[in-house]
XYZ file of C-alpha atoms in Angstrom:
528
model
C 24.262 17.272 26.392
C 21.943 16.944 29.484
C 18.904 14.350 30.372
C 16.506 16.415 29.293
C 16.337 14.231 26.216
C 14.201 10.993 25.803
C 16.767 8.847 23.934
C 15.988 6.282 21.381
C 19.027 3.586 20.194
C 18.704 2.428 17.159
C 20.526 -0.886 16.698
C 20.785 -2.740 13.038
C 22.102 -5.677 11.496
C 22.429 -6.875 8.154
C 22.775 -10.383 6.901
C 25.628 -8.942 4.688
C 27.146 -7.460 8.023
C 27.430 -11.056 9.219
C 28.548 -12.408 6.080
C 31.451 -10.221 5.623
C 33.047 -10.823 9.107
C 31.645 -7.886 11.164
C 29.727 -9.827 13.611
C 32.393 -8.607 16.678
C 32.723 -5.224 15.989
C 28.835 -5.144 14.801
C 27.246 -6.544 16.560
C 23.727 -5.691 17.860
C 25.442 -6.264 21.693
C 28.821 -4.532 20.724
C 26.802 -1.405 18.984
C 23.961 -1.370 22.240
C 27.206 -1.449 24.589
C 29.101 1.463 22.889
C 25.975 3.681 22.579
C 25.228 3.038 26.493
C 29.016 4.062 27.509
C 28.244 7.552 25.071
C 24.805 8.130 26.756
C 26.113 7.466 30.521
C 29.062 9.529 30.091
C 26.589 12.740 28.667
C 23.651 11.482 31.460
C 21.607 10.819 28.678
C 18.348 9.148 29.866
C 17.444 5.978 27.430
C 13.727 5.425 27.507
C 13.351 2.686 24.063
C 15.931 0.142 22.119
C 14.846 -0.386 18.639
C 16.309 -3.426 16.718
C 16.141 -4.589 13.512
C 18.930 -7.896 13.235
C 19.628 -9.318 10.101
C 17.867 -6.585 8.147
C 19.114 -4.979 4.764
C 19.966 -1.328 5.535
C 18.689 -0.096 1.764
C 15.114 -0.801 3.549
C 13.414 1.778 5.601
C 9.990 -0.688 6.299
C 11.902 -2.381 8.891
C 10.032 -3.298 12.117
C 12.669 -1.556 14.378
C 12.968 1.357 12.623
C 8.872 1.863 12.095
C 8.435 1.352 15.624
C 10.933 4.427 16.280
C 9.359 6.454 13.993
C 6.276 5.920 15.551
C 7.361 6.540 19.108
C 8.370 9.874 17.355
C 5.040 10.628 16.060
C 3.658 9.844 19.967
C 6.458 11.981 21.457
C 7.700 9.137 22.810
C 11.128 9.951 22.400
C 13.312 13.689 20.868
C 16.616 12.052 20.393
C 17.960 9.161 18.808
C 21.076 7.586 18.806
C 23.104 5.403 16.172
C 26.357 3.982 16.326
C 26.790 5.308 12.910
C 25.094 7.203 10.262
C 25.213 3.347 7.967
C 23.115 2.008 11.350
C 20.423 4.209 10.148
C 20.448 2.949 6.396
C 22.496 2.484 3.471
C 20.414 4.392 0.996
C 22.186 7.599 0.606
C 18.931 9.853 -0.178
C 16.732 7.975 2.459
C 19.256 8.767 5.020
C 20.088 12.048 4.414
C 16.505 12.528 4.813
C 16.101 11.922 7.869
C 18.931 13.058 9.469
C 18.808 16.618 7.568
C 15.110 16.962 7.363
C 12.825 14.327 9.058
C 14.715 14.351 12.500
C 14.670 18.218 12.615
C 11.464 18.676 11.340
C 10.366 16.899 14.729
C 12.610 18.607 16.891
C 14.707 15.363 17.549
C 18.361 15.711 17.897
C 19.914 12.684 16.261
C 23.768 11.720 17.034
C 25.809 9.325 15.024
C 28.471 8.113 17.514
C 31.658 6.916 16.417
C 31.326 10.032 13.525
C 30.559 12.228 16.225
C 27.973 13.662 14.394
C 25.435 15.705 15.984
C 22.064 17.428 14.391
C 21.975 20.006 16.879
C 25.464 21.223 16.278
C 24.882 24.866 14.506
C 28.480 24.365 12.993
C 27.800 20.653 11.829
C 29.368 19.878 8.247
C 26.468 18.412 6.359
C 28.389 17.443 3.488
C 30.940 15.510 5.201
C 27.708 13.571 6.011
C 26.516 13.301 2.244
C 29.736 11.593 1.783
C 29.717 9.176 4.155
C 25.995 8.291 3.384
C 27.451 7.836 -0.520
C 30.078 5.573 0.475
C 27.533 3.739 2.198
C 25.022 3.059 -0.502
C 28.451 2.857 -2.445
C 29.310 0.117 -0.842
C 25.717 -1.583 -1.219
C 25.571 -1.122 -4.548
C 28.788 -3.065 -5.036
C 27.509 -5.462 -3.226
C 24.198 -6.001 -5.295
C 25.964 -6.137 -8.639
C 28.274 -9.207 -8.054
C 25.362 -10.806 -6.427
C 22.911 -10.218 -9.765
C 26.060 -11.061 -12.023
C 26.509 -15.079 -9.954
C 23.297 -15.337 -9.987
C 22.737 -15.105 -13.641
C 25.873 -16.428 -14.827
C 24.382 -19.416 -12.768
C 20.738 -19.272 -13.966
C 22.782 -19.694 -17.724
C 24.811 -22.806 -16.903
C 21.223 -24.017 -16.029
C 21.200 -24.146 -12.172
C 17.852 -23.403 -10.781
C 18.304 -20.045 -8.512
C 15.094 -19.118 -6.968
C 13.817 -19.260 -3.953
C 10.510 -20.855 -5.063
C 10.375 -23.655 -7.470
C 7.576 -24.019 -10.357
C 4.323 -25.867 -9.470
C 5.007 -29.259 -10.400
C 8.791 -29.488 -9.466
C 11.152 -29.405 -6.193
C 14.692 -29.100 -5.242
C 16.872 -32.384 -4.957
C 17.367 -31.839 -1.573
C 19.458 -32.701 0.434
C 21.349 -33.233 -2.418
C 21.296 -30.568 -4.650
C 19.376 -27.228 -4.267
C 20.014 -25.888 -7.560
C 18.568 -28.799 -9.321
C 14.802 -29.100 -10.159
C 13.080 -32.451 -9.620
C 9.583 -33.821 -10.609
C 7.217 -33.187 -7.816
C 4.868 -36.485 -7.976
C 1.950 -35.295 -5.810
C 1.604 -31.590 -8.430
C 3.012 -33.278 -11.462
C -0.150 -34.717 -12.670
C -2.070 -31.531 -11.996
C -0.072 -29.937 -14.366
C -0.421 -32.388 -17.096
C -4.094 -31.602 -16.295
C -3.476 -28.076 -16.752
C -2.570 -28.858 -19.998
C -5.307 -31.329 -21.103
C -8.082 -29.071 -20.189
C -6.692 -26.305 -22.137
C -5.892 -28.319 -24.815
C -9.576 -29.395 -25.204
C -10.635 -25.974 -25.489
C -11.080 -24.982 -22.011
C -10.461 -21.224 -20.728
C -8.296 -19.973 -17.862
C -11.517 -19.669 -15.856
C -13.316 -22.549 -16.666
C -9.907 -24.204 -15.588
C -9.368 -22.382 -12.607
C -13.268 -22.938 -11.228
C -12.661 -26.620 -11.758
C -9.822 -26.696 -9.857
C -11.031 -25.023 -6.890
C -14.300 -26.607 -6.979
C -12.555 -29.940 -6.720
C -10.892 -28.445 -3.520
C -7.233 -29.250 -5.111
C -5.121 -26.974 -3.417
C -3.930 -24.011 -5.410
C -0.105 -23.444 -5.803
C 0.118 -20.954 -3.100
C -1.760 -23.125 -0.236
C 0.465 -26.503 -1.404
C 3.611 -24.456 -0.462
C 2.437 -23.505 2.781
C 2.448 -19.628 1.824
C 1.266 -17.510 4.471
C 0.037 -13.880 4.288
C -0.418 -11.711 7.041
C -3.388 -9.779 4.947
C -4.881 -12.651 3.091
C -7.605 -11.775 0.496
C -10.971 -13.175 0.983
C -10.220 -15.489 -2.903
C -6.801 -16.465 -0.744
C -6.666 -20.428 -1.938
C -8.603 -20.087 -4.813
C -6.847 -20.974 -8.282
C -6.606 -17.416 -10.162
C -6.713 -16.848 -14.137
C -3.222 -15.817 -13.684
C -1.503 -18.916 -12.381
C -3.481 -20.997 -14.855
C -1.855 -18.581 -17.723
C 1.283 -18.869 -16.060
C 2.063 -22.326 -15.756
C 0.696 -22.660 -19.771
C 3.101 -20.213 -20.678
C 5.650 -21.835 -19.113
C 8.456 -23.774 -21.055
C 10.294 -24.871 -18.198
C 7.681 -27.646 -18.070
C 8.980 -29.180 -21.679
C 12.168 -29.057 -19.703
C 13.644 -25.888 -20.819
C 14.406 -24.040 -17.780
C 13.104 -20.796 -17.829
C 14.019 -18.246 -15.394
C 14.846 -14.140 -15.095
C 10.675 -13.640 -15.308
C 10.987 -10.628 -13.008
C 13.543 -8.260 -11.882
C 14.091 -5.762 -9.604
C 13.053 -2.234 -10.078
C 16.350 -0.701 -7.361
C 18.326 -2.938 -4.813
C 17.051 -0.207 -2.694
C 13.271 -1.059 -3.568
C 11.151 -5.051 -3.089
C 8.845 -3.954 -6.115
C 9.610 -6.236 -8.710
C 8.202 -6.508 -12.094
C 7.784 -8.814 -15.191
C 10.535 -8.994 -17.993
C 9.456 -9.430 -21.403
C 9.396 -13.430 -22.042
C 12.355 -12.425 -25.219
C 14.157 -11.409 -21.642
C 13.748 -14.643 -19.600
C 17.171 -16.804 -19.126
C 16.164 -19.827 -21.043
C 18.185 -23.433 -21.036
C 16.821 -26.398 -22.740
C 17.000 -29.401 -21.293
C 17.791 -28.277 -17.645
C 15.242 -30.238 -15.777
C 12.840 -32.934 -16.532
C 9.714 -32.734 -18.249
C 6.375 -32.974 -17.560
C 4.319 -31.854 -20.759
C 5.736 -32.889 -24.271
C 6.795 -30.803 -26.548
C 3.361 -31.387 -28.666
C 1.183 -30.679 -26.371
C 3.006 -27.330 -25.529
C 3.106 -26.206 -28.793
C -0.587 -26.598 -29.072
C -1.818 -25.485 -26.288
C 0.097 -22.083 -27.215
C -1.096 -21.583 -30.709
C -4.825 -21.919 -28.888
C -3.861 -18.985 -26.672
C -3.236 -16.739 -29.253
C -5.562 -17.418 -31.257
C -8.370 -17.350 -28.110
C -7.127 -13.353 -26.852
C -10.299 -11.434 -26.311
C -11.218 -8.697 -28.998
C -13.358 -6.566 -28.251
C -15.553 -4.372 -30.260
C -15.823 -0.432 -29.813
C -17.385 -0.152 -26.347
C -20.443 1.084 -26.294
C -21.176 4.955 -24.862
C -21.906 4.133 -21.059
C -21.376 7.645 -19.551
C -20.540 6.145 -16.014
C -18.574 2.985 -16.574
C -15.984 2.754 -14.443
C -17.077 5.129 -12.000
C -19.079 2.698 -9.198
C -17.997 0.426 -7.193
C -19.671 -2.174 -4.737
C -20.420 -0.439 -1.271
C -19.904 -3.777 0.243
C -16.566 -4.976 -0.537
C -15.337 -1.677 -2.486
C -14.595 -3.491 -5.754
C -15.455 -1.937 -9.413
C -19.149 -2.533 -10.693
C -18.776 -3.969 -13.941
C -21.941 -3.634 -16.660
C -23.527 -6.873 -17.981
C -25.400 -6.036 -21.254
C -28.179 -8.240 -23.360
C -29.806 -7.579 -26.610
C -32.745 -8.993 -28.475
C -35.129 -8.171 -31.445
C -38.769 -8.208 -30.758
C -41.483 -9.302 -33.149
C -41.630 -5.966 -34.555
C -37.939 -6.098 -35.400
C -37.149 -3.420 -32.883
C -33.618 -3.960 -31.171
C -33.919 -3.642 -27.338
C -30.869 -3.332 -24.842
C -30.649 -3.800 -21.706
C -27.797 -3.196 -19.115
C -27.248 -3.773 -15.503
C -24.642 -2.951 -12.755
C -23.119 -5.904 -11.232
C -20.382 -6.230 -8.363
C -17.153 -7.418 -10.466
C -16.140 -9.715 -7.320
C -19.720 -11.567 -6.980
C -19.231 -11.930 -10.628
C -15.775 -13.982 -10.714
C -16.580 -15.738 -7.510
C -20.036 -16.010 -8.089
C -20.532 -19.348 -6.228
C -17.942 -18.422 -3.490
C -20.509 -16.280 -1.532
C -18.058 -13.288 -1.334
C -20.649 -10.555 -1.965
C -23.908 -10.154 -3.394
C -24.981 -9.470 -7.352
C -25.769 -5.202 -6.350
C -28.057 -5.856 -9.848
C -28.626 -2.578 -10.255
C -30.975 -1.454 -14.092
C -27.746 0.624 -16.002
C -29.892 2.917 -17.273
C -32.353 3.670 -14.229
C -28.941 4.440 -12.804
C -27.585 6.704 -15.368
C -30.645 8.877 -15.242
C -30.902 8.980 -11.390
C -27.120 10.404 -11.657
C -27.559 12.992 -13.958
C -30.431 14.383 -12.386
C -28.539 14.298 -9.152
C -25.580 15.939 -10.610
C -27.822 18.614 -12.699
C -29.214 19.361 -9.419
C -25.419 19.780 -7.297
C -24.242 21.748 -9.997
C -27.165 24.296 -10.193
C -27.313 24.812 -6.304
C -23.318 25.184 -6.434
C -23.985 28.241 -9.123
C -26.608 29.567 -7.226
C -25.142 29.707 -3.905
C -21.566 30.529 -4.329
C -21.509 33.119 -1.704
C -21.934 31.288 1.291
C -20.839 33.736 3.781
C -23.721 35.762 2.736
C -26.109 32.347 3.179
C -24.363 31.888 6.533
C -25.909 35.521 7.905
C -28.797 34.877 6.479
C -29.359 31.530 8.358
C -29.650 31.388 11.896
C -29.634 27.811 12.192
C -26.120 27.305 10.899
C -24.700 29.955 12.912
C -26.197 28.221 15.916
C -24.307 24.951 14.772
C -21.168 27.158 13.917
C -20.871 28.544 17.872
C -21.840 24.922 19.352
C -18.491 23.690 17.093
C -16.669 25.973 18.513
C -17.632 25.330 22.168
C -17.082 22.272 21.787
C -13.466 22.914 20.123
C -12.805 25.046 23.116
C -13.136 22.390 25.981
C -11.595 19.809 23.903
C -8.673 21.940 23.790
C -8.750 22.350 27.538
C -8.779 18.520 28.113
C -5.501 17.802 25.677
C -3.799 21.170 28.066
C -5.311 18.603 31.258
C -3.686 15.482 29.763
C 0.288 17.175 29.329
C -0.360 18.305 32.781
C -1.131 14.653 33.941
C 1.680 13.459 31.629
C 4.094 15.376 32.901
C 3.327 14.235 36.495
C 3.539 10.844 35.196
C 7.163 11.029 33.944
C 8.479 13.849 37.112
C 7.092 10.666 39.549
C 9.127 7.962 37.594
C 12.219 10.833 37.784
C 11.811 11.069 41.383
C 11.251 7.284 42.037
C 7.881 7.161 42.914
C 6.931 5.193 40.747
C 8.759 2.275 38.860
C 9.048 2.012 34.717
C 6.257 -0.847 34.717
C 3.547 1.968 36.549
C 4.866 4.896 34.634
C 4.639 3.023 31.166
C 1.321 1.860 31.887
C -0.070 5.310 32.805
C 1.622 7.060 30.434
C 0.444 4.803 27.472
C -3.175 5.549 29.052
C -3.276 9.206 28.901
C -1.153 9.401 25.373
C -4.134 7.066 24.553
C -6.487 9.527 25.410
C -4.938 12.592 24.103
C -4.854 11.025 21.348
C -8.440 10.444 20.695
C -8.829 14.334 22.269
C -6.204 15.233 19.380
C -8.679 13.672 17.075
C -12.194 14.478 17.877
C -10.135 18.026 17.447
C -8.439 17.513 14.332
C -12.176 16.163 12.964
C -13.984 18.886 14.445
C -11.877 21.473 12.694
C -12.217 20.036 9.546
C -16.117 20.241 9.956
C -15.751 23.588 10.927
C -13.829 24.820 8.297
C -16.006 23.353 6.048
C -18.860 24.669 7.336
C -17.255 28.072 6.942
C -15.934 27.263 2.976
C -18.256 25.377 1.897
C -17.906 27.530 -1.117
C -14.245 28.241 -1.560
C -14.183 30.649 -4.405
C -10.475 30.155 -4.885
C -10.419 26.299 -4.477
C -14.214 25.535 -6.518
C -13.630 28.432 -8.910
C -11.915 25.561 -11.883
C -14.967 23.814 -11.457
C -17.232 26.909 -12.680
C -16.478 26.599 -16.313
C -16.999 22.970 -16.016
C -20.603 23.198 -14.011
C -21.837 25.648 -16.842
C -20.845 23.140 -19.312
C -22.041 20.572 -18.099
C -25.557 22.508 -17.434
C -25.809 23.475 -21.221
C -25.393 19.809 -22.709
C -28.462 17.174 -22.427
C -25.864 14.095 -21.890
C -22.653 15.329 -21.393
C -19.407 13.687 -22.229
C -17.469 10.963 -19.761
C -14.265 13.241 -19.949
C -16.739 16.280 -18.276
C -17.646 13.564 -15.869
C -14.812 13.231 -14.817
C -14.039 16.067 -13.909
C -17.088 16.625 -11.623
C -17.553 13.374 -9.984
C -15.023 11.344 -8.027
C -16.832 7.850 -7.778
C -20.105 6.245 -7.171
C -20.953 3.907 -5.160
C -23.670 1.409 -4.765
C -25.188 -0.668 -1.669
C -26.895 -3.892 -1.424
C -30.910 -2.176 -1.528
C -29.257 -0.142 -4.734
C -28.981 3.353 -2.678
C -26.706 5.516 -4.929
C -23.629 7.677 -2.916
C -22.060 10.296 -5.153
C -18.506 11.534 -4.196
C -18.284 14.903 -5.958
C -14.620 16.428 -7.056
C -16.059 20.164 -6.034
C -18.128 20.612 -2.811
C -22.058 20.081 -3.373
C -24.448 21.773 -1.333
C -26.814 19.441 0.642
């Protein structure tokens, strides 16, 4: 090994770590302090520390370890170094991932201390690796399963194990944290809950009342907070009204197990069927009687929505709201005039603006279904013909001077971006030779050398996007990648009102703006 390398330590920590007694010979100081004795002893130069403490290692979003990949992606650093391969994760196929494909795909040498394994070693056993990675995730796994089997051998005897309680309740704390309490301040929202819906009131119409009476929804009264909140963040949602009805821990039958976990290796949870929830009667106090519950849940199935056969509109589901990107729903009305003739008519309407119409979140987009529907087709008719037409378009190209012009101005311009990404390694390497030498301290060289990666960046870019337009300017007819669309096109040009499936095929979505412009995303590539 030489300094040539820009090392990267990677340092982790897992609560489990701690919990099973390895905080001395894990420790994020104990694992930083034998890495820096490996890379002083090989004059290793150490340019980042990443650190993720108290992090599970069957997670590969941690901050630490996204950060390192990044500075990988920059160049930042070709070499990184673990104390061990179960530093780097514990899920067996993630982590064999990286250190047999991702790390080598970049050209970064990655070295697992204490197994002495090395990436760059020609002779390297790859399936001693495997192994240890499977004892690993092994090990993990064990873990998970005795934790899921207390837990629900608790959640039976009736102790409340989650880590957020039902709207209306709290923990007995200090005293007891499995035990679920009447929350006096949410109780009597609840019973509200209840009383609306058992008057006959929907899950909107309960929901809008709510927020319009600025009560604070279930999410805001426990002090959630979201780094990406949505713009109805606060608002009480048709969900969490249907929820909390549903709900027979409030009769004071516990009810828990609503969700589980897809892999101990994945966060994505998802519902269990309700004949799956852990259920114990009489676990915690009630708040609705048993009446009232019953009631309210013979309205709900007798309320579902059902819907009719759905009338033919050729491009529902297709547009969406240029505004705030959500689906455009279609309103419809219907009336006889005097003549008994039965007129319909249909509009476009932003689905957000219509479930938060008094919020303000967007505007109606009321756009005449119909005037829209013909506007399409005549746009599409037109794509499709001028795509037939002109499927040789290196014969258009000689033909037309104008876009040969533009085609040698890309390229000019290609050319001296290229020479100013050559200008910035040059500076770049300067940079980093001064901060070898001394010249200049890590503070200056940091600073300048996160300016001109900036730079090249954007040069990298305004490259990578003027390729693009160049190769599209030279395929905009592809006959290998448009030629499944051919059969389609000359369908579609033979039928007055083609089908939706056909539609489908051709167009990718609409989309609509405030003043009703129409934008048509195509599947092949149309000729403007």
């Amino acid at each position: 090994m030489n300094g040539t390398f820009k090392v990267g330590i990677y340092l982790r920590l897992s609560l489990k770590d701690l919990e099973n007694g390895k905080s001395e010979s894990e420790s994020i100081s104990n694992q930083r302090d034998y890495i820096m004795e490996f890379a002083i002893k090989n004059d290793l130069e150490v340019v980042a520390t990443y650190i993720d403490d108290g992090v599970s290692g069957t997670q590969f979003d941690r901050d630490g370890f996204q950060k390192m990949l990044k500075d990988i992606e920059d160049k930042k650093i070709n070499m990184v170094i673990t104390k061990d391969l179960s530093r780097l994760g514990r899920n067996m196929a993630q982590s064999i991932t990286f250190a047999t494909e991702y790390f080598p795909m970049h050209n970064v040498r990655y070295y697992a201390v204490s197994e002495e394994y090395d990436s760059f070693d020609k002779h390297k056993d790859n399936n001693q690796l495997m192994l240890k990675a499977m004892f690993n995730e092994m090990y993990v796994e064990d873990i998970s399963k005795k934790i899921k089997a207390t837990l629900t051998s608790q959640k039976k005897l009736g102790k409340f194990m989650g880590s957020t309680v039902p709207y209306g309740y709290k923990k007995n704390l200090p005293y007891d944290k499995h035990e679920l309490i009447i929350d006096e301040e949410t109780a009597p929202i609840v019973k509200r809950i209840f009383e609306m819906a058992k008057n006959g009131m929907g899950v909107k119409s309960i929901a809008d009342t709510l927020t319009d009476e600025g009560i604070p929804s279930p999410s805001v009264y426990k002090g959630k907070n979201y780094k990406n909140p949505s713009v109805t963040y606060g608002m009480w949602q048709n969900t969490t009204i249907r929820d909390i009805l549903r709900n027979p821990t409030y009769i004071g039958n516990l009810a828990q197990g609503k969700q589980y976990k897809v892999s101990y290796k994945m966060k994505c949870r998802r519902r269990n069927a309700q004949e799956d929830w852990i259920v114990v009667e009489n676990a915690c106090p009630a708040i609705i009687d048993k009446e009232t519950f019953e009631i309210v849940q013979g309205m709900a199935d007798k309320n579902r929505n059902f819907y009719g056969k759905e009338l033919p509109y050729l491009f529902r589901g297709f547009c969406y709201c240029k505004e705030c990107g959500h689906r455009m729903g279609i309103d419809r009305s219907r009336y006889t005039k005097a003549d008994g003739e039965q007129v319909e008519k249909a509009y476009c309407i932003c689905s957000l603006y219509k479930k938060y119409s008094k919020r303000g979140l967007c505007t109606n987009h009321k756009t005449n279904y119909f005037e829209l529907e013909e506007a399409i087709l005549k746009d599409v008719r037109k794509q499709c013909k001028q795509f037939v037409k002109t499927s040789n378009l290196e014969e258009l190209l000689k033909q037309n001077d104008k876009t040969l012009k533009i085609k040698e101005e890309m390229e000019n311009r290609l050319n001296k971006i290229t020479k100013q990404i050559d200008l910035q390694d040059t500076y770049i390497d300067k940079v980093y030779k001064d901060k070898v030498k001394g010249i200049i301290d890590e503070e200056m060289f940091l600073r300048q050398y996160n300016l001109l990666t900036q730079e090249k960046t954007k040069l990298k870019n305004d490259k990578h996007e003027l390729e693009l337009n160049l190769y599209q300017l030279e395929n905009k007819i592809n006959s290998k990648e448009n030629e499944q669309y051919i059969n389609v096109i000359n369908e579609f040009l033979k039928l007055k009102k083609p089908s939706r499936e056909l539609l489908s095929a051709l167009i990718d979505k609409i989309t609509i703006d405030n003043d009703q412009n129409i934008e048509i995303t195509y599947n092949f590539k149309p000729i403007i």
